[in-house]
Short mmCIF file of C-alpha atoms in Angstrom, two decimals:
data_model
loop_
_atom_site.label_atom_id
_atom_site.label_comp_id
_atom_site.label_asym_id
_atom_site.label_seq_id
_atom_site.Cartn_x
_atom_site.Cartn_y
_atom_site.Cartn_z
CA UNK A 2 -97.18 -158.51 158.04
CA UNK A 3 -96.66 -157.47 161.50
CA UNK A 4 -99.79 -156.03 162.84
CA UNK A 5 -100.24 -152.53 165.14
CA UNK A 6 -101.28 -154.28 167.81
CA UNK A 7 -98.50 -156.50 168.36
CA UNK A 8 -95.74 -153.51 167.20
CA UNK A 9 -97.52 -151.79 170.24
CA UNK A 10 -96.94 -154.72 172.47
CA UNK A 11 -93.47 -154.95 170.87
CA UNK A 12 -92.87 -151.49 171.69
CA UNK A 13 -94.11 -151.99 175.49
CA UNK A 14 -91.79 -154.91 175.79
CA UNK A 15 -88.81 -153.06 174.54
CA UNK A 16 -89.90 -149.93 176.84
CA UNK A 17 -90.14 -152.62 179.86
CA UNK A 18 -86.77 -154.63 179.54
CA UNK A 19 -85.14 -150.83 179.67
CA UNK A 20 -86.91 -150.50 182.94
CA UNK A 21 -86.46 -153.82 184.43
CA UNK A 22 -83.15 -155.13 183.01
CA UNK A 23 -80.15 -155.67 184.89
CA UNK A 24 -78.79 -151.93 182.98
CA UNK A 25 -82.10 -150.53 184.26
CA UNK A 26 -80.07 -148.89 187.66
CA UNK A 27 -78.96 -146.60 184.84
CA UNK A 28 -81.25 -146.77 182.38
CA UNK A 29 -84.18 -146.55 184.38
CA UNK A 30 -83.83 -143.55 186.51
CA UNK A 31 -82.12 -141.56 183.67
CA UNK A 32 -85.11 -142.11 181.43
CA UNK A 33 -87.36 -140.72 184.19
CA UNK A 34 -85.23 -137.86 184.28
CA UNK A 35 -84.50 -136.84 180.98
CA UNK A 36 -88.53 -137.37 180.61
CA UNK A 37 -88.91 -135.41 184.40
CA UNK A 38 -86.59 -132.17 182.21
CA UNK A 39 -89.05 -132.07 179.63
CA UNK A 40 -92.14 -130.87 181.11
CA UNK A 41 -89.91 -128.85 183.28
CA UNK A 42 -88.17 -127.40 180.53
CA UNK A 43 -91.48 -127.07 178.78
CA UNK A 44 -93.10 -125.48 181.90
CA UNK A 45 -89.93 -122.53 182.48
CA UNK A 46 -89.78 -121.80 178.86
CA UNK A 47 -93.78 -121.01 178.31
CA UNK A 48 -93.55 -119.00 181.79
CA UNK A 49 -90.37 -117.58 180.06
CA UNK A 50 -92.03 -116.51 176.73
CA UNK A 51 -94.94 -115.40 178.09
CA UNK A 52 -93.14 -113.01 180.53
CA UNK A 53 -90.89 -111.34 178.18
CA UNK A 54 -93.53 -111.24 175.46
CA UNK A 55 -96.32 -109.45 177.81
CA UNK A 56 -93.00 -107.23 179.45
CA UNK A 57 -93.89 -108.35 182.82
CA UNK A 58 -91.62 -107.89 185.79
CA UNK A 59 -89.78 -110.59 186.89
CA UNK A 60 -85.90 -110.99 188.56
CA UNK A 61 -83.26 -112.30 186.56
CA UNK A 62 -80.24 -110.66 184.87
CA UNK A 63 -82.40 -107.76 182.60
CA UNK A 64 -78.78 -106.90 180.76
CA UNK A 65 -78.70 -109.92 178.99
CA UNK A 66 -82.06 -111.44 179.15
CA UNK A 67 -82.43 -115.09 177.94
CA UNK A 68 -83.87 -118.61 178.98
CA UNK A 69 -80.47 -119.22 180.78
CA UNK A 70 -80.78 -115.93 182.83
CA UNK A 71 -84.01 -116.53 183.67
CA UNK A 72 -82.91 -120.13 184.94
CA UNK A 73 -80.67 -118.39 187.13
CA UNK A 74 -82.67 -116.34 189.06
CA UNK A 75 -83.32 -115.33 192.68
CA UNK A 76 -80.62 -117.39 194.38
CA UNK A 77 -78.84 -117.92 191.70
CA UNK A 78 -77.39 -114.17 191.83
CA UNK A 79 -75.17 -114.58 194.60
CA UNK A 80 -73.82 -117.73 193.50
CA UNK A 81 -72.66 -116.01 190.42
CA UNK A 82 -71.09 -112.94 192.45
CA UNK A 83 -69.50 -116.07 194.56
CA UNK A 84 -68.55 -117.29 191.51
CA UNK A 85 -67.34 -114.08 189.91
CA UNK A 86 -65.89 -111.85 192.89
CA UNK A 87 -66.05 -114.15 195.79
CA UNK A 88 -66.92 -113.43 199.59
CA UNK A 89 -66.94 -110.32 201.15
CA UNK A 90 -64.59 -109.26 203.66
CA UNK A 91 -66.64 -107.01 205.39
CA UNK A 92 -70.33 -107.52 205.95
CA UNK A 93 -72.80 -104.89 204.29
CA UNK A 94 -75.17 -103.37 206.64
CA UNK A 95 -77.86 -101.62 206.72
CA UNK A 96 -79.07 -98.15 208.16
CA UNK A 97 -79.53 -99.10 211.61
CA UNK A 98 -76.13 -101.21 211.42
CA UNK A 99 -77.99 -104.63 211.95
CA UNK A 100 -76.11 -107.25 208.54
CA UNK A 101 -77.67 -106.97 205.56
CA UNK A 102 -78.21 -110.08 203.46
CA UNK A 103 -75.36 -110.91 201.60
CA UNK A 104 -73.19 -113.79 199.92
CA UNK A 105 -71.96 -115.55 203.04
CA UNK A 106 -75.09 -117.14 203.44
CA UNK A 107 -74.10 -119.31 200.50
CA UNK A 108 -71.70 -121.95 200.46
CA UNK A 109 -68.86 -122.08 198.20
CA UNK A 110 -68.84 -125.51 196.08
CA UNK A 111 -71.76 -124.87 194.09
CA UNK A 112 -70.20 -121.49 192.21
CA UNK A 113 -66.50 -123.14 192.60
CA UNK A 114 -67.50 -125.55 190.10
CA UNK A 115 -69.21 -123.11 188.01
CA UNK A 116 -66.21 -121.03 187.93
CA UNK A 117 -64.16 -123.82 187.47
CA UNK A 118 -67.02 -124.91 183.62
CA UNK A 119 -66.50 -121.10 183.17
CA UNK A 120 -63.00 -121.31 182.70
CA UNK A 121 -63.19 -124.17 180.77
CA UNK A 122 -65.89 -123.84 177.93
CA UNK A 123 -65.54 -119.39 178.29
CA UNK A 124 -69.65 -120.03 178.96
CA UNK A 125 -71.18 -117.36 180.87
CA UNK A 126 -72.26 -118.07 184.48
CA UNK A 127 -75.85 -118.17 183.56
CA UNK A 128 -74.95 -121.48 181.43
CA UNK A 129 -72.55 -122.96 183.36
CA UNK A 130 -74.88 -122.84 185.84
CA UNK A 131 -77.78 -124.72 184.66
CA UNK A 132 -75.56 -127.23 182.90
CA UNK A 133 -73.96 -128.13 186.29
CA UNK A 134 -77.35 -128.11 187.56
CA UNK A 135 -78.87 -130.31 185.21
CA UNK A 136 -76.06 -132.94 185.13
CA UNK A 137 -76.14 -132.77 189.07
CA UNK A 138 -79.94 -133.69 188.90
CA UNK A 139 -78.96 -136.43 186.73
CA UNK A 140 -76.78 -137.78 189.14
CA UNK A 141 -79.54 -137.26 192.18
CA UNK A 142 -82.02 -139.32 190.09
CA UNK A 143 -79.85 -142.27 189.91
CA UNK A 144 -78.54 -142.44 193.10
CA UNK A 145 -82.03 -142.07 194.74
CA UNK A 146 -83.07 -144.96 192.54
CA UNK A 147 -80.14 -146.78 193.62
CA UNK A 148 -80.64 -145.78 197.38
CA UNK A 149 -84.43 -146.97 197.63
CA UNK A 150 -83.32 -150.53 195.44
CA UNK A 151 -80.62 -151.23 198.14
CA UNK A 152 -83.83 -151.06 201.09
CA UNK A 153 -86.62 -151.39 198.89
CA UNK A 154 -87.07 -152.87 195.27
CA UNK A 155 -87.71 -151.90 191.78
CA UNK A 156 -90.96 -150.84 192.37
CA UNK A 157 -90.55 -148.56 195.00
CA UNK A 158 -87.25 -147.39 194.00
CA UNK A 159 -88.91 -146.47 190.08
CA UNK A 160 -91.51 -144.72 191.70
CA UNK A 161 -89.47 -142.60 194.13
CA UNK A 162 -87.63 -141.77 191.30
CA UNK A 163 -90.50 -140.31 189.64
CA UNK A 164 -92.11 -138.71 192.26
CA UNK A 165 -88.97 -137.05 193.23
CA UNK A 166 -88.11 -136.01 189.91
CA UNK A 167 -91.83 -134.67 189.21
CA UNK A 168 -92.32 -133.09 192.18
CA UNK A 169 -93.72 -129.63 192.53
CA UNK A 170 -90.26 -128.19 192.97
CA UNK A 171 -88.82 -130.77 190.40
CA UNK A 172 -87.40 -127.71 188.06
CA UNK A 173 -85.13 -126.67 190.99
CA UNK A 174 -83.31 -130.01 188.91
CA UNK A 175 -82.47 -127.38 186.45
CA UNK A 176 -81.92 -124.14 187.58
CA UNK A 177 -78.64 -122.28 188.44
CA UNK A 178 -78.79 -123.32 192.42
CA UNK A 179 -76.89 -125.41 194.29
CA UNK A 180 -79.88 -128.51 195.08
CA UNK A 181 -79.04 -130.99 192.95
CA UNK A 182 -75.48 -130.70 193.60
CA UNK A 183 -76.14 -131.35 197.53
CA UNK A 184 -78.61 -133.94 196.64
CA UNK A 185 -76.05 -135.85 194.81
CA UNK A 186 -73.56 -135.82 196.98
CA UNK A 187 -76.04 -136.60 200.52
CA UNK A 188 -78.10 -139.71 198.13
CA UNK A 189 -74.20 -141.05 197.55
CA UNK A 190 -73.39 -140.40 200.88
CA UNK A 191 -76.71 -142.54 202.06
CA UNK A 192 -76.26 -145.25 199.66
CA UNK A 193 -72.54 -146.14 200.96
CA UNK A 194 -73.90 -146.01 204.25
CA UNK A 195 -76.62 -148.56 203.49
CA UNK A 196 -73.70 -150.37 201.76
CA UNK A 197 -71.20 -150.18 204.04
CA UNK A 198 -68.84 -148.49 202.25
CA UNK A 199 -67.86 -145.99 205.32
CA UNK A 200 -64.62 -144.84 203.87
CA UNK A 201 -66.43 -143.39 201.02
CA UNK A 202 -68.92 -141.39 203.85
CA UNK A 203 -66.44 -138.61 204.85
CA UNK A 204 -65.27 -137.16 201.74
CA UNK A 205 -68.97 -136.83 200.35
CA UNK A 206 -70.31 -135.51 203.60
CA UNK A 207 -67.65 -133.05 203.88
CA UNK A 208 -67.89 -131.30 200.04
CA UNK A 209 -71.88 -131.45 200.60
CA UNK A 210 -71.15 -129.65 204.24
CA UNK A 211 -69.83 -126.79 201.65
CA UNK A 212 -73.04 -126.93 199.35
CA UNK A 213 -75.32 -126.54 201.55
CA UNK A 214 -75.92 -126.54 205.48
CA UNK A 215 -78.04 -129.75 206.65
CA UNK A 216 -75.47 -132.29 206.84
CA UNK A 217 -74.78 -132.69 210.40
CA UNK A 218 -78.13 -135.18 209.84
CA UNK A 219 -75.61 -137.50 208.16
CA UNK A 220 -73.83 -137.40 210.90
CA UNK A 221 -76.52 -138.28 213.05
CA UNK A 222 -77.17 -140.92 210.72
CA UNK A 223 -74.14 -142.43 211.20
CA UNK A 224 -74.33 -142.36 214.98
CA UNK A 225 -77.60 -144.12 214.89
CA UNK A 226 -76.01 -146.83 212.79
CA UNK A 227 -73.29 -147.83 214.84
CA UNK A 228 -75.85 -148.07 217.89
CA UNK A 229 -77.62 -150.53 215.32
CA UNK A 230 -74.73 -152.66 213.89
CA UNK A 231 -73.27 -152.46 217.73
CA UNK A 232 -76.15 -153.82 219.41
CA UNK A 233 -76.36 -156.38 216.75
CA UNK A 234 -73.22 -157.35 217.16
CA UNK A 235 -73.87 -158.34 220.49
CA UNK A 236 -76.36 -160.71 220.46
CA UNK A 237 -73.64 -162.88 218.27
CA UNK A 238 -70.88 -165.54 219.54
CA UNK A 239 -68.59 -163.67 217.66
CA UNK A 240 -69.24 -159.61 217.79
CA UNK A 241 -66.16 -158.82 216.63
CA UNK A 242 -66.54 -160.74 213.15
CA UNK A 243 -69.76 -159.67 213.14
CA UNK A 244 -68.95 -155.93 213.45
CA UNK A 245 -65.22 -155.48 213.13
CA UNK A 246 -63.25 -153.05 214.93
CA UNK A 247 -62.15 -151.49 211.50
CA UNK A 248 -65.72 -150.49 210.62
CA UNK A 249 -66.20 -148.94 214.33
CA UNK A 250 -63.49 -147.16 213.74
CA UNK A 251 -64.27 -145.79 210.59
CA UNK A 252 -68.08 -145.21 211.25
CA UNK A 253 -66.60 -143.06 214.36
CA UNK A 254 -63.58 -140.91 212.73
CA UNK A 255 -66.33 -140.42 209.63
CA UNK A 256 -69.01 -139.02 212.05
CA UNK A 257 -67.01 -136.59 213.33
CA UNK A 258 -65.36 -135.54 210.37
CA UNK A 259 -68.81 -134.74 208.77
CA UNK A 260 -69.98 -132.95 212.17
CA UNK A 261 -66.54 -130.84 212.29
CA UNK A 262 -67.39 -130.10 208.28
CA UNK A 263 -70.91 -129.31 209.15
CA UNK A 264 -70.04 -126.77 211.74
CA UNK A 265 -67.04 -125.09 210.32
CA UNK A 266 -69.08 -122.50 207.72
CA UNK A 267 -69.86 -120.32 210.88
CA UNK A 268 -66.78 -120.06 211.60
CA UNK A 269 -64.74 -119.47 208.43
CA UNK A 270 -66.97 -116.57 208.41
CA UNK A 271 -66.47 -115.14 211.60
CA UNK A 272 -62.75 -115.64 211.31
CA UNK A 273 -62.51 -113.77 207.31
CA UNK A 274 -64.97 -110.73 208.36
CA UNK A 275 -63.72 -110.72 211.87
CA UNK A 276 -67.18 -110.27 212.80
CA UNK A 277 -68.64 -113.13 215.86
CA UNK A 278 -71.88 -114.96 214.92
CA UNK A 279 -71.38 -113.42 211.04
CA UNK A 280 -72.80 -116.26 209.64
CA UNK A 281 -76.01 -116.62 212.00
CA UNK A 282 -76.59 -112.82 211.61
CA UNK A 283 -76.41 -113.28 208.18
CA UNK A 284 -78.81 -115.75 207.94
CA UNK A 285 -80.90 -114.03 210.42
CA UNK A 286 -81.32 -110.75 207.92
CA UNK A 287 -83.30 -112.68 205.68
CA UNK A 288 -85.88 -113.33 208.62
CA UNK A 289 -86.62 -109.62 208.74
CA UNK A 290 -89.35 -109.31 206.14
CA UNK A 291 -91.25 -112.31 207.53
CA UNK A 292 -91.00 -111.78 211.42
CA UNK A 293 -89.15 -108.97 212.06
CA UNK A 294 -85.38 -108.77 214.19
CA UNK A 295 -85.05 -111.51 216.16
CA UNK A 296 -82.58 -113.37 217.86
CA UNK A 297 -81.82 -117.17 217.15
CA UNK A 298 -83.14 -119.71 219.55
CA UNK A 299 -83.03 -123.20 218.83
CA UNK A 300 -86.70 -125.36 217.91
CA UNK A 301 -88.52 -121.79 217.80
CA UNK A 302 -88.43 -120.41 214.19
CA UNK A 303 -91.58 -122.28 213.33
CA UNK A 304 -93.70 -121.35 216.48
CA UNK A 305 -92.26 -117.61 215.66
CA UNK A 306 -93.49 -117.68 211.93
CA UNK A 307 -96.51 -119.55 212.92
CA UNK A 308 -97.80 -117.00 215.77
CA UNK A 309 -96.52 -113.77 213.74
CA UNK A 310 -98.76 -114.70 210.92
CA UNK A 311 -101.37 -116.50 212.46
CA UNK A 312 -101.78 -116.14 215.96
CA UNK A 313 -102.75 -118.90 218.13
CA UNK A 314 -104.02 -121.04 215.59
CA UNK A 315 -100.29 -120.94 214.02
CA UNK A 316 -99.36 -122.42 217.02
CA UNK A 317 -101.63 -124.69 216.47
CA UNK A 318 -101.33 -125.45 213.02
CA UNK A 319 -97.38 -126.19 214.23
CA UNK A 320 -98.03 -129.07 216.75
CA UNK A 321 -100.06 -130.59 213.58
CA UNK A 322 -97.52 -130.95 211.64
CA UNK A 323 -95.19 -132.24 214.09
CA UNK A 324 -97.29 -134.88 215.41
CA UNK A 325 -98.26 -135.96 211.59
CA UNK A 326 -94.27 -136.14 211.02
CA UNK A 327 -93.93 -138.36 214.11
CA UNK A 328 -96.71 -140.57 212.92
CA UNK A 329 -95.20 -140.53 209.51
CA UNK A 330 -91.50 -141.95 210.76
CA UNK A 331 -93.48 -144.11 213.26
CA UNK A 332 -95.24 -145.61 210.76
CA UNK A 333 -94.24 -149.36 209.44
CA UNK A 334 -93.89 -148.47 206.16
CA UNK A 335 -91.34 -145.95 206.70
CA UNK A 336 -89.52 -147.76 208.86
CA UNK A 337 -89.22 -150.72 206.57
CA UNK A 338 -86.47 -147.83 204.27
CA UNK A 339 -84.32 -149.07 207.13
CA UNK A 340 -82.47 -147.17 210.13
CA UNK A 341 -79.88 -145.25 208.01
CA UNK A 342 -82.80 -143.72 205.40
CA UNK A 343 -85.03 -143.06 208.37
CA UNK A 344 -82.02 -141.89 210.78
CA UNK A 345 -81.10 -139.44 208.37
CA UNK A 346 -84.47 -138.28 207.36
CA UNK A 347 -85.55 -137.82 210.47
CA UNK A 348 -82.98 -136.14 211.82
CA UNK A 349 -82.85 -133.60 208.49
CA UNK A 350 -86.21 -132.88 209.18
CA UNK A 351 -85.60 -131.71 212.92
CA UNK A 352 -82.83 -130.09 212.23
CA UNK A 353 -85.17 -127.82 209.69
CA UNK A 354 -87.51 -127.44 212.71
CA UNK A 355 -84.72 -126.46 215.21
CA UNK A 356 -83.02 -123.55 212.86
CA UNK A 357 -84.66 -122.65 209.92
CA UNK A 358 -87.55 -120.26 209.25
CA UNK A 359 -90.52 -121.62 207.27
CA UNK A 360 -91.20 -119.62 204.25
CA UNK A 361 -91.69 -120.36 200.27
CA UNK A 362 -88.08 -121.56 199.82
CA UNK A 363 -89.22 -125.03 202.56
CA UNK A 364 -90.41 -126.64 199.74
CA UNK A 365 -86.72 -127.03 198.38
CA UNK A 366 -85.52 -127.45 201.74
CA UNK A 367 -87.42 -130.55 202.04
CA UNK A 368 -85.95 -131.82 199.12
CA UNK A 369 -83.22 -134.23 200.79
CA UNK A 370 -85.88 -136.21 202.04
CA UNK A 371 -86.80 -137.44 198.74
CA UNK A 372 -85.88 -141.18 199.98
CA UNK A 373 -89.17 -141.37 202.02
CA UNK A 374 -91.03 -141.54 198.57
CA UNK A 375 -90.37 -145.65 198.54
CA UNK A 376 -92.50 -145.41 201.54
CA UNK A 377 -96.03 -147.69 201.03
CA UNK A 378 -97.71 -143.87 201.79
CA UNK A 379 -96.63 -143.48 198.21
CA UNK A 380 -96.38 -146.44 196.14
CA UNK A 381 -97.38 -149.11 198.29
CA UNK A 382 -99.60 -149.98 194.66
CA UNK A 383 -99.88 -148.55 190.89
CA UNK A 384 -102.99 -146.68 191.78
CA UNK A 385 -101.26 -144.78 194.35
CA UNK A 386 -98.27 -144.09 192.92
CA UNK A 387 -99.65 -142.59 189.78
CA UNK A 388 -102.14 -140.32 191.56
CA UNK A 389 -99.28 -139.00 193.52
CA UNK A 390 -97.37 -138.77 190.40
CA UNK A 391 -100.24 -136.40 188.49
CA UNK A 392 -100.69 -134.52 191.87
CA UNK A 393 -96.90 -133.51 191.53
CA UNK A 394 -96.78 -132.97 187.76
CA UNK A 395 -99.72 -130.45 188.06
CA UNK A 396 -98.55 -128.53 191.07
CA UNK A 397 -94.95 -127.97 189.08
CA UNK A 398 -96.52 -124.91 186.59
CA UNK A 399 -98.05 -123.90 190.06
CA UNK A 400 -94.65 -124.14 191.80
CA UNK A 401 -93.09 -122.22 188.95
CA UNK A 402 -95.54 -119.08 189.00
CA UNK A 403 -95.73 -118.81 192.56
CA UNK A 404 -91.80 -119.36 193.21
CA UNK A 405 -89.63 -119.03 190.48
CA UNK A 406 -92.04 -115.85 189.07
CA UNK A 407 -93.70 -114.27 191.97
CA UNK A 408 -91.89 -115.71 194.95
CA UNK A 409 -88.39 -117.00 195.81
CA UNK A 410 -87.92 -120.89 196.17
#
């Protein structure tokens, strides 16, 4: 008879060949997420149960009240009056005539697609929402993993996956917002880069440009990689084998493309309210609770948050984290992800710095830079890896309370 012990071993073998077989850039990174929506799952529904069974206070749609409404909270609201009514042609405003927030500030893929499972199933935006979600945070998972194999190896592209799916903010997977979606659509994006596959560059970059701002990093991205495959080129006999005028070509019209994308939001707005900067001001309205009116300057939203709230020591604080960052990309671990992962990382992450605000929703903000995770800093071995791995699992319930209960993500 076949002993526990060596079932057990059996069972670690079969468990292994799933992760390490030639299926396993499927099978692998959709086993860490369907493990990953678990202990999310696990973690919104207790924070569910035990709101609604002590009464507490907390935003989501109160008329029909159910896991799925809850799951579409915060955000999630003016996706579904995106979805449901579409923009605004004027802009609301408040008493002293300054914009109020309002739905322009979101872009229009995310609840198109909703709409579009609506129609189809006659599900209710609430869970429509979370499925596209959830099936879009499939898709990040396995295109990460897939993205960090093609620099990296299985290792470092498992553990990525695990970290990125595990993360404090990794129930934003789930939820009725438009993350995953962008994060599907930028990891594709990144992966034909790394590939080669340029053609396949502009049509991805220009739906995500409609998901969510950030893209014009792709763009830079792709700027930074024809200075490398150009420069390359020409330290061959033969640069134009080497780096055919087709691919320059294509790099080039698909860089601009994704930078005209990335830009155009701003204006579609202007032009349907007939309102200048309606977009910025927009945007700008939610800055009011943290900092008060101000007006937009490039690179000076953090230094603004930082000295508001902190004084001098914000300031402070500030320079900090931009000197870690610069060791961080500096560092020959990261730059071992390659040029394209760290052009486009890098670049994200300054264009955060240059225009947005840091409050409680930067954690998600951050999220496109999941591909750093195959850096050593993270998994260079087991040890480190997994301690990363618990640090992220038990933040999540903390994430949760603190954003998706008492905060805003």
């Amino acid at each position: 008879m076949t002993s526990v012990a060596e079932t057990s071993r059996a069972s670690r073998s079969g468990v292994r060949s799933l992760l390490t077989g030639p299926r396993s850039v499927w099978t692998a990174p959709l086993l860490i997420w369907a493990a990953s929506r678990l202990v999310s799952t696990l973690l919104l529904a207790t924070m569910y149960a035990l709101a609604t069974a002590n009464d507490w206070t907390f935003t989501s749609y109160r008329q029909d009240p159910s896991f799925f409404t809850f799951s579409g909270s915060w955000d999630a609201s003016f996706y579904r009056t995106i979805a449901e009514h579409g923009y605004p042609a004027t802009l609301p405003l408040d008493a002293a005539g300054h914009v109020a927030p309002n739905a322009w500030a979101f872009l229009p893929v995310f609840p198109a697609i909703v709409r579009a499972v609506m129609a189809l199933t006659g599900a209710s935006f609430w869970v429509a929402g979370v499925l596209v979600a959830t099936i879009a945070g499939a898709g990040a998972c396995v295109l990460l993993y897939r993205l960090v194999l093609a620099v990296g190896c299985s290792h470092r592209a498992r553990w990525a996956t695990a970290l990125f799916a595990f993360a404090p903010t990794g129930f934003l997977l789930q939820v009725a917002y438009a993350e995953s979606l962008l994060l599907v659509l930028l990891f594709g994006a990144l992966l034909a880069l790394v590939r080669r596959r340029y053609w396949l560059i502009a049509p991805l970059g220009v739906v995500a440009a409609f998901t969510k701002p950030g893209v014009l990093a792709l763009a830079v991205a792709l700027a930074v990689h024809l200075v490398v495959r150009w420069v390359g080129s020409r330290r061959s006999a033969r640069p134009a084998e080497v780096f055919p005028w087709r691919d320059r070509i294509t790099i080039v019209a698909s860089g601009l493309v994704v930078a005209a994308a990335g830009l155009a939001w701003p204006v579609i707005a202007s032009a349907v309210t007939g309102r200048p900067n309606a977009y910025l001001d927009t945007e700008l309205s939610w800055w009011v609770g943290f900092v008060g009116r101000q007006h937009f300057a490039p690179l000076t939203p953090w230094f603004t948050m930082a000295s508001t709230w902190l004084g001098p020591l914000g300031i402070v604080l500030v320079v900090a984290v931009l000197v870690g960052a610069v060791w961080f990309f500096s560092r020959r671990s990261t730059r071992a992800l390659g040029p394209d992962v760290l052009a486009f990382t890098a670049s994200y992450g300054l264009y955060l710095v240059a225009v947005f605000l840091p409050q409680q929703s930067l954690p998600r903000l951050l999220m496109p830079m999941a591909p750093v995770l195959g850096s050593d800093v993270f998994v260079r071995t087991r040890r480190r890896a997994v301690t990363w791995l618990v640090v992220g699992v038990c933040l999540q319930p903390v994430a949760v309370v603190l954003l998706w209960f008492l905060g805003y993500p």
